[in-house]
CSV table of C-alpha atoms in Angstrom, one decimal:
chain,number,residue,atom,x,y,z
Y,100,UNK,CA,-32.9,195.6,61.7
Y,101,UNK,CA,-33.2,193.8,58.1
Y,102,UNK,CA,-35.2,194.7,55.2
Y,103,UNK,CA,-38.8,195.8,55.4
Y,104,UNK,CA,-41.3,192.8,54.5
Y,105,UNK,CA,-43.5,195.1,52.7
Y,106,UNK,CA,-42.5,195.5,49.4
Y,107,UNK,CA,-40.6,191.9,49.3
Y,108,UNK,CA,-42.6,189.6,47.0
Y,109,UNK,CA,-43.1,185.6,47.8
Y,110,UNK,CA,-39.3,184.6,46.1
Y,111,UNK,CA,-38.1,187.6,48.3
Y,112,UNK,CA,-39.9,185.9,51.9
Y,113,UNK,CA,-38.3,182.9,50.9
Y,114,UNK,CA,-35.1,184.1,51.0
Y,115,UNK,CA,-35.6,186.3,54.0
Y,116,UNK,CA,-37.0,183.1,56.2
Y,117,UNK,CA,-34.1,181.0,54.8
Y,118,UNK,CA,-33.8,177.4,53.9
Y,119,UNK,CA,-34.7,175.7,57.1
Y,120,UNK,CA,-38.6,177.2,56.8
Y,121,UNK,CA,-41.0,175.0,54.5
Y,122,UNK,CA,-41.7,176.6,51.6
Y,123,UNK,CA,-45.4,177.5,52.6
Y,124,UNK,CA,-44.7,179.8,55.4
Y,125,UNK,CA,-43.6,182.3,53.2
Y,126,UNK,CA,-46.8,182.3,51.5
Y,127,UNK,CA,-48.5,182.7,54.8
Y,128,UNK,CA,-46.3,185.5,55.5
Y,129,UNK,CA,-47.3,186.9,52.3
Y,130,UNK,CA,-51.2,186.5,52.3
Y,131,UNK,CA,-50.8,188.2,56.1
Y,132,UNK,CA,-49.2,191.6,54.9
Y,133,UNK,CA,-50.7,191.9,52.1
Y,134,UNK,CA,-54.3,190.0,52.4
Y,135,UNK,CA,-54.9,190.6,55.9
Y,136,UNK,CA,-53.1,193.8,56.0
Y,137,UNK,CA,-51.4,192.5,58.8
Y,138,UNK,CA,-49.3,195.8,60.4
Y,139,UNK,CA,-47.1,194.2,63.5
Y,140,UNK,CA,-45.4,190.2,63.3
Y,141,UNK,CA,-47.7,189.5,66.7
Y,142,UNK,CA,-50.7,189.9,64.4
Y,143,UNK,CA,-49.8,186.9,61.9
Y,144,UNK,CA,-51.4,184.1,64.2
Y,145,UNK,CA,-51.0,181.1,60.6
Y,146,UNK,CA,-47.1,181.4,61.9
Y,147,UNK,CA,-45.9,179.7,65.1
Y,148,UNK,CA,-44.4,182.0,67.9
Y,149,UNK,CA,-41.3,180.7,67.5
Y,150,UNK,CA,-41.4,181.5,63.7
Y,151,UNK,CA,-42.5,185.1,64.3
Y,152,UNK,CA,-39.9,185.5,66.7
Y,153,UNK,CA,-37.0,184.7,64.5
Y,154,UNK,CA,-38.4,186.9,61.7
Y,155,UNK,CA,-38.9,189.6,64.6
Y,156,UNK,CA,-35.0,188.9,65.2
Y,157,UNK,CA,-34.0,190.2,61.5
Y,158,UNK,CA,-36.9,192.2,60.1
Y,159,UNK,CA,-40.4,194.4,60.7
Y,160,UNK,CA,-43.1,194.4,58.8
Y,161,UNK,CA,-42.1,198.5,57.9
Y,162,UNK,CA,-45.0,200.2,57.4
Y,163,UNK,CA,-44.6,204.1,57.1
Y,164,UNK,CA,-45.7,206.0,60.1
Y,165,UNK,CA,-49.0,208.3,59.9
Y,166,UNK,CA,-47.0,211.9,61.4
Y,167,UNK,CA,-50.0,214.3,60.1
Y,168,UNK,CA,-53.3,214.1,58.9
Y,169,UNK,CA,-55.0,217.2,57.4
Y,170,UNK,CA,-58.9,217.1,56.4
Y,171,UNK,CA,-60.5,219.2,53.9
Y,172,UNK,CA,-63.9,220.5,54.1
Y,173,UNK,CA,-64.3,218.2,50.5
Y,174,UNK,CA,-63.7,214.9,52.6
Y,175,UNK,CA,-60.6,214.5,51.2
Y,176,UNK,CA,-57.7,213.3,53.7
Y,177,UNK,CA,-53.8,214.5,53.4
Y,178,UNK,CA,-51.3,212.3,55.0
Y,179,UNK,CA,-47.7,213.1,55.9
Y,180,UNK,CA,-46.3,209.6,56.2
Y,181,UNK,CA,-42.8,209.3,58.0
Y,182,UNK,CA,-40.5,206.4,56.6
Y,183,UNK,CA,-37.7,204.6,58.3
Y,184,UNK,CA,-35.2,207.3,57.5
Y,185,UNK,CA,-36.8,210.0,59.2
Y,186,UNK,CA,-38.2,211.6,56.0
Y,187,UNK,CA,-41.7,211.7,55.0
Y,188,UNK,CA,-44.2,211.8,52.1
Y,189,UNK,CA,-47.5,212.6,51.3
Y,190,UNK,CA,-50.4,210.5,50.0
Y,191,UNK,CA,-53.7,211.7,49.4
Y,192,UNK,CA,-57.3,210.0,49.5
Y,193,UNK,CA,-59.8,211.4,47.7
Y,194,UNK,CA,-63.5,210.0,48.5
Y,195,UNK,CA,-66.1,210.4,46.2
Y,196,UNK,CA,-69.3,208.5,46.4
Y,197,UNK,CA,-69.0,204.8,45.6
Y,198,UNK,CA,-65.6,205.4,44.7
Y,199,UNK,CA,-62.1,205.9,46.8
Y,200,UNK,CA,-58.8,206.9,45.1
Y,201,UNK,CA,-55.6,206.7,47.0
Y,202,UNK,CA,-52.8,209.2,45.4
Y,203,UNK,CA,-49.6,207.6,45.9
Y,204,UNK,CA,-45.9,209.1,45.9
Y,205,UNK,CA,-42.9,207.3,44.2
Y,206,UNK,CA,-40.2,209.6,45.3
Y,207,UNK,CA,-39.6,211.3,48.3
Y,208,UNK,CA,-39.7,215.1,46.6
Y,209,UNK,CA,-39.6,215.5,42.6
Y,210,UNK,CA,-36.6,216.1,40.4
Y,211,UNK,CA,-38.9,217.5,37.3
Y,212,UNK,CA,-38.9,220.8,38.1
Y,213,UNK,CA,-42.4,221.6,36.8
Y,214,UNK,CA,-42.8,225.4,36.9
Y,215,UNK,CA,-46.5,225.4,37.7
Y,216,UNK,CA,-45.6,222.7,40.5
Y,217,UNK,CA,-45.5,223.0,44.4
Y,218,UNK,CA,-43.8,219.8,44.5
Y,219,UNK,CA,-41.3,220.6,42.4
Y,220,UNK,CA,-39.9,223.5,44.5
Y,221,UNK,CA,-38.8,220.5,47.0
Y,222,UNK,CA,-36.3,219.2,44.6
Y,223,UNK,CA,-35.6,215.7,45.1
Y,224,UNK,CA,-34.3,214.2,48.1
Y,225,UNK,CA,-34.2,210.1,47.4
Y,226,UNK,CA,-36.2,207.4,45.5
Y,227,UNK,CA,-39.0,205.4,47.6
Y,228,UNK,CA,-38.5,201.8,47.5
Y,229,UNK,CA,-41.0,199.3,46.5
Y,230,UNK,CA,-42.2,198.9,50.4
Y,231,UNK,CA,-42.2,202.6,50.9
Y,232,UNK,CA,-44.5,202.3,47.5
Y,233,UNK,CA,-47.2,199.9,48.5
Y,234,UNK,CA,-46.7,200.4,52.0
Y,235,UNK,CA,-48.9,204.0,51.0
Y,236,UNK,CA,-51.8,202.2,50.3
Y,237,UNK,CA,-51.3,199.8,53.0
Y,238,UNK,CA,-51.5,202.6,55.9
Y,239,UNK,CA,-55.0,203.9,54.2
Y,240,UNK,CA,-55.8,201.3,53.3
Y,241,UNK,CA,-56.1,200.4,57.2
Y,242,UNK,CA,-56.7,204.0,58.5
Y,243,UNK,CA,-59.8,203.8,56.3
Y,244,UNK,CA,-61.0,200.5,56.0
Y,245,UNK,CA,-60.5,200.2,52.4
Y,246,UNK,CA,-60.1,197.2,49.8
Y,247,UNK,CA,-60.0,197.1,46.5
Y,248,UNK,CA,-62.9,194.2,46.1
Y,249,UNK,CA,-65.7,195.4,43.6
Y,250,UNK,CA,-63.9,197.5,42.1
Y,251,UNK,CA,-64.4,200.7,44.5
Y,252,UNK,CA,-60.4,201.9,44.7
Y,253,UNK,CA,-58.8,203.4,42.5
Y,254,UNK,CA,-54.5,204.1,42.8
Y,255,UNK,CA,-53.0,207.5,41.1
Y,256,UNK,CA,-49.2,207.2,41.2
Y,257,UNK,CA,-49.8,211.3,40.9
Y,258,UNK,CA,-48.3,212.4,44.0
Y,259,UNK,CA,-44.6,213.5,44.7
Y,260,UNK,CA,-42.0,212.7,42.3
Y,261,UNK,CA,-41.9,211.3,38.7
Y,262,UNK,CA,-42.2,207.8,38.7
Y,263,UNK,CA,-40.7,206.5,35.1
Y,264,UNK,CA,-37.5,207.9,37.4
Y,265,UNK,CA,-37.8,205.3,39.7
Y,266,UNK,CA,-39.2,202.3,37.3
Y,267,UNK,CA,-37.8,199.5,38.9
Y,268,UNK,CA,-39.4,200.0,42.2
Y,269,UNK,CA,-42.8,201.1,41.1
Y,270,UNK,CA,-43.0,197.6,38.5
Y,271,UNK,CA,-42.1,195.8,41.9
Y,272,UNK,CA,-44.7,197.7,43.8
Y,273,UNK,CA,-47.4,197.3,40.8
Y,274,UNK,CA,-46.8,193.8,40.8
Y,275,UNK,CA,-47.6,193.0,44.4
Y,276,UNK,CA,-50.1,196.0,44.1
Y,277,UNK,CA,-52.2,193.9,41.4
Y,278,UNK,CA,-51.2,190.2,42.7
Y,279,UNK,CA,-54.5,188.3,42.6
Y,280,UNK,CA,-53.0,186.3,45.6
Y,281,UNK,CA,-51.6,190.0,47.3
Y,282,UNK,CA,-53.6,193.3,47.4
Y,283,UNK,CA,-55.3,191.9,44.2
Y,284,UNK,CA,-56.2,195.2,42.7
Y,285,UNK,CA,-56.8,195.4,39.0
Y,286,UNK,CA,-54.9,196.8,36.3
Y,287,UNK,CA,-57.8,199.1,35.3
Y,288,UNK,CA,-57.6,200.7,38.7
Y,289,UNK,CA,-54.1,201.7,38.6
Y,290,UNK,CA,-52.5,204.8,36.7
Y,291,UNK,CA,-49.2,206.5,36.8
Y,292,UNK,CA,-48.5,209.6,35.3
Y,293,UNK,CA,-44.9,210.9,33.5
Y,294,UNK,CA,-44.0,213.9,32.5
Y,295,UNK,CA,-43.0,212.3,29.8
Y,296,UNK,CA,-39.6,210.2,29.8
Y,297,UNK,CA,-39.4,208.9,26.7
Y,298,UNK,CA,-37.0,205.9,26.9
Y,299,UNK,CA,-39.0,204.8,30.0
Y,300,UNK,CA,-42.2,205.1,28.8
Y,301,UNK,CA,-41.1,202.4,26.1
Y,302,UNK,CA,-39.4,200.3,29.2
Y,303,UNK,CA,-42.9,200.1,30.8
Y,304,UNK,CA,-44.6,198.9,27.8
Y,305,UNK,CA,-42.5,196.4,27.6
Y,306,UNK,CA,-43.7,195.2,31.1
Y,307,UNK,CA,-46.4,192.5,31.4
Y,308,UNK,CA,-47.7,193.7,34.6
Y,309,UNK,CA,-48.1,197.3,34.8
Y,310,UNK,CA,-50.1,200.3,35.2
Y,311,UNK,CA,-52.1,202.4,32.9
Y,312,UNK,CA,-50.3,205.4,31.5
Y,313,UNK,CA,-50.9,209.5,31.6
Y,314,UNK,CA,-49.2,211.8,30.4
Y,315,UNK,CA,-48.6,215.3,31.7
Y,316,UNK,CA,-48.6,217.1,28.4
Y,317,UNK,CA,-49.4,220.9,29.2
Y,318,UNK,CA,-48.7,222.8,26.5
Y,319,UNK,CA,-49.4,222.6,22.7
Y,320,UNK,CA,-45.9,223.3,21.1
Y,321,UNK,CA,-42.2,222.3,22.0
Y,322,UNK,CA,-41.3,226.3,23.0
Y,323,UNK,CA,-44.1,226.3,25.6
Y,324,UNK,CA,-43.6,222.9,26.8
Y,325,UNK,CA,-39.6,223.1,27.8
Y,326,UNK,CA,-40.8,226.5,29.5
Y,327,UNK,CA,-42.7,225.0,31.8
Y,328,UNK,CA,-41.4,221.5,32.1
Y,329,UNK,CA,-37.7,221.9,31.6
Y,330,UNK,CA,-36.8,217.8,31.9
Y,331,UNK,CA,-38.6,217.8,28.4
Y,332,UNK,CA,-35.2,219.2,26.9
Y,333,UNK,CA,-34.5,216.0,26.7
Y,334,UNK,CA,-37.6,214.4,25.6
Y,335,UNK,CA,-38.9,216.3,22.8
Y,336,UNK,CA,-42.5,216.4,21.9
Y,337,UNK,CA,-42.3,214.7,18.6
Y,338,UNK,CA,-40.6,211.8,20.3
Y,339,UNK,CA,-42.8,211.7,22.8
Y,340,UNK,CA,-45.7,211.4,20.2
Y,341,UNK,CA,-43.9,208.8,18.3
Y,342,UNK,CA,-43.2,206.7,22.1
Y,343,UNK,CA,-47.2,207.0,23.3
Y,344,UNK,CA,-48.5,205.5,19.4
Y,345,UNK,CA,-45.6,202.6,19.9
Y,346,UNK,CA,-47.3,202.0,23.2
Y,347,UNK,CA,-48.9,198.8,23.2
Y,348,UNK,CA,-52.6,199.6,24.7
Y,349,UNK,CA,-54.1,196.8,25.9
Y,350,UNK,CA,-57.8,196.4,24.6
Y,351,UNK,CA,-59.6,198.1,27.4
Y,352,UNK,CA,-57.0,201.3,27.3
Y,353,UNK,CA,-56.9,204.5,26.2
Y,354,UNK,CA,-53.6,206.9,27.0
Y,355,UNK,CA,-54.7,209.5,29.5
Y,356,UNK,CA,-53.1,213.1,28.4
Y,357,UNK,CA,-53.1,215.6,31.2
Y,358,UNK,CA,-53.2,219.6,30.7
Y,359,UNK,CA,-52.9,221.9,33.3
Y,360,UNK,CA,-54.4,225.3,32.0
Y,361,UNK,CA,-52.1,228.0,32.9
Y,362,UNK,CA,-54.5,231.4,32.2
Y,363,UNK,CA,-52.7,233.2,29.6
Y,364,UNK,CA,-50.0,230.7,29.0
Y,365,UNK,CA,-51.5,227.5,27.4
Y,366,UNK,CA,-55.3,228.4,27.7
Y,367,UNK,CA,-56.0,230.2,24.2
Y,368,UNK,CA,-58.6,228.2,21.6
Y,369,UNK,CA,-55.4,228.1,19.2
Y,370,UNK,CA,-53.4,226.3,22.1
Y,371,UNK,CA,-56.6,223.5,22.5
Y,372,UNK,CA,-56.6,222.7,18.5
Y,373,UNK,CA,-52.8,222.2,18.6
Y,374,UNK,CA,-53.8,219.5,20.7
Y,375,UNK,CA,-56.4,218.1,19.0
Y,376,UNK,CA,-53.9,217.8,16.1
Y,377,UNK,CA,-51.2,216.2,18.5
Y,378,UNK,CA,-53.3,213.6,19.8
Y,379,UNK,CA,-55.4,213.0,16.5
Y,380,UNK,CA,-53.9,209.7,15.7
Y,381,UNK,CA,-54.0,208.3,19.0
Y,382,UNK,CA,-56.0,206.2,21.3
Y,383,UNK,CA,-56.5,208.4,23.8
Y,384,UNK,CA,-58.3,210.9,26.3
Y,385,UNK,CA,-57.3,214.4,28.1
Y,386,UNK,CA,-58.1,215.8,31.4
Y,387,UNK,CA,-58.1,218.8,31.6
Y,388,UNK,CA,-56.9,220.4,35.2
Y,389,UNK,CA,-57.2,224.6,36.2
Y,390,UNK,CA,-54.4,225.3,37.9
Y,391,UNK,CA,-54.3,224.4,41.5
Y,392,UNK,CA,-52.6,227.6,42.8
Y,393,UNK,CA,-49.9,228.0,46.1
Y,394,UNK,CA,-47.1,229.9,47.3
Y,395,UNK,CA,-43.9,230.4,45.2
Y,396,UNK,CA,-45.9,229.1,41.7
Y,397,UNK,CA,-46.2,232.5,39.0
Y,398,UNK,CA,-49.1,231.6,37.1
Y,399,UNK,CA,-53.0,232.3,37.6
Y,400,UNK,CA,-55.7,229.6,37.4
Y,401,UNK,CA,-58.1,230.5,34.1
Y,402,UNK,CA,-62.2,231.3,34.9
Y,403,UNK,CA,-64.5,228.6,34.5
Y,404,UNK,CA,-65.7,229.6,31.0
Y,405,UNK,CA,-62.0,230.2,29.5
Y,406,UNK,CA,-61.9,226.0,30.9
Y,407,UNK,CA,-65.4,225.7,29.2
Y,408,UNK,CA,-64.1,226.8,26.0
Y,409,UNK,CA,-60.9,224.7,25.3
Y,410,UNK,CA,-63.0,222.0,26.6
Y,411,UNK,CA,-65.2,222.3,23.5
Y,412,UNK,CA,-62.5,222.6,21.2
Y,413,UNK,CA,-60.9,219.1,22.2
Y,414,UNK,CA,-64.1,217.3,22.9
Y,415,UNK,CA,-64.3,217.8,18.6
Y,416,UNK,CA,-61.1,215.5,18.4
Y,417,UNK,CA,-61.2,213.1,21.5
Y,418,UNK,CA,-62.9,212.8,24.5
Y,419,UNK,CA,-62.1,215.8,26.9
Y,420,UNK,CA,-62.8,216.0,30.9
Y,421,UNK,CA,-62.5,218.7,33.5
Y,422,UNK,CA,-61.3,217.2,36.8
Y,423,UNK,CA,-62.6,218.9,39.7
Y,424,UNK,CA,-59.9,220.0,42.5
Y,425,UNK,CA,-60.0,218.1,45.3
Y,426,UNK,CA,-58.2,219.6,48.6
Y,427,UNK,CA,-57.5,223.2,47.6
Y,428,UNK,CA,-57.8,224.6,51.5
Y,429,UNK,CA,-55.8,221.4,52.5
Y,430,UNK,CA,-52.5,221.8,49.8
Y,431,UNK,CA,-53.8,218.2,48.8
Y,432,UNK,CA,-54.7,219.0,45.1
Y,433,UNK,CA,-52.6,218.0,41.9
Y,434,UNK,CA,-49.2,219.6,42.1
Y,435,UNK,CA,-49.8,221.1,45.4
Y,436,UNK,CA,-48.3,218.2,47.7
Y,437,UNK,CA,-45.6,220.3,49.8
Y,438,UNK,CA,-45.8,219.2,53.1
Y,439,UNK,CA,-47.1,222.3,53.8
Y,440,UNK,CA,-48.6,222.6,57.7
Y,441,UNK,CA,-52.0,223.7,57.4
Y,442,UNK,CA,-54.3,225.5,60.1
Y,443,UNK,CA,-54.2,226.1,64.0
């Protein structure tokens, strides 16, 4: 069998229908998987029989397979999704209210090596492609009846894996993922989130269609920070700095910083007004995030108040939120994805 259609964009269906198909059947091929969410080649009734059948011939439409589904008592849904290869990855939805976010994977595993990370204790086993990528928020999108119209969905590319690593498939994936004539989300609705790669971060700004950036920053001083995130031997904080103010923000956008509060590690007041001095020049908000604890990670998640209090340090500087676990009894919270078995 071929190449998966999902993750092929229209000069890709083109190619894969070949010269003696009209030009507009590759946009109806397109507008079915990605418009209609169309998940088997019977389904795609704008092509003849005959078409479908030659495509059938040399390619499926390649959708991961749903191999798990875990539901916390918070509503929110953990999927072990099983691609061609036999391997799987986790994506994560996360209801709330009006609003549905989808927490999407870019690698299968994580090569970051995060100390205060489940994930990282996988290591990293391969990069997803570009179908593997959008095909996430394809499967939810259908499992849940989900679209992005009015604005109610939002995409995290926080799940496994560092996704600056794998740039060229998640600009391929963004692209399709924010195609007014594919999935047609918006690019307000769509973050990823780096440990911090510096060179990378200035390749993505260079992009005309992409996400909107965070940044896991989770410390307040180089020491700490290549403690606890050892890739950021390479990318030191100053640099990093230097790379988020050259980012060009489009007018709407503010950087996201991320801080995962490690009690006794990175929690003190002095640690919070180190960051207000980091971040004091830039255009920019934090979120805060206590710990989401699991087996094999050494560090303790900090009581409400210590969170509280370096909260009202940073709020002096910038604005400063809390963001509220989602999953804990499912494994499905920030740096927990694992593909942990849970329950009977």
């Amino acid at each position: 069998m071929g190449q998966s259609l999902v993750g092929m964009d229209l000069a890709d269906l083109r190619e894969a229908l070949g010269p003696s198909q009209p030009g507009y059947r590759a946009k109806q091929l397109y507008e079915a998987i990605y418009c209609e969410r169309a998940y088997d080649l019977v389904q795609i009734l704008t092509l003849p029989v005959r078409v479908r059948e030659e495509i059938a011939g040399r390619h499926a439409i390649g959708l991961p397979e749903v191999a798990q589904l875990y539901q916390s008592s918070d509503g929110t849904r953990r999927y072990l999704l099983r691609l061609d290869d036999g391997r799987t990855v986790e994506t994560v939805l996360m209801p709330e209210g009006e609003r549905d976010t989808i927490c999407i994977s870019s690698q299968v595993g994580c090569p970051v090596d995060c100390k205060f990370c489940m994930t990282a204790l996988l290591g990293l086993e391969r990069n997803l492609t570009a179908g593997e990528i959008v095909g996430q928020v394809l499967v939810l999108a259908r499992e849940n009846q989900l679209r992005p119209a009015g604005g109610r969905l939002n995409i995290v590319m926080m799940g496994q894996g560092e996704p600056l690593l794998n740039l060229g498939n998640v600009v391929k994936a963004t692209r399709i993922l924010l195609d007014p004539g594919g999935l047609a989300f918006s690019p307000r609705r769509i973050t990823l989130s780096t440990a911090g790669i510096v060179p990378k971060i200035e390749e993505l700004g260079r992009e005309p269609v992409r996400p909107k950036l965070a940044v896991s920053l989770n410390a307040s001083t180089e020491e700490s920070r290549q403690e606890l995130m050892p890739i950021t031997r390479k990318y030191h904080l100053k640099d990093l700095m230097a790379a988020c103010k050259a980012y060009p923000l489009r007018p709407w956008e503010k950087l996201t910083f991320e801080y995962v509060l490690l009690r006794g590690v990175n929690d003190s007041d002095a640690d919070a007004r180190r960051v207000v001095r980091l971040l004091a020049n830039l255009n920019a908000k934090v979120n805060l995030i206590a710990l989401n604890p699991g087996p094999g990670i050494p560090f303790e998640t900090p009581g409400p108040e210590r969170v509280a209090s370096f909260q009202q340090i940073v709020k002096r500087g910038l604005p400063c939120f809390i963001r509220k676990p989602r999953g804990l009894d499912i494994y499905a919270a920030c740096g927990q994805l694992q593909r942990l078995a849970v329950g009977g």
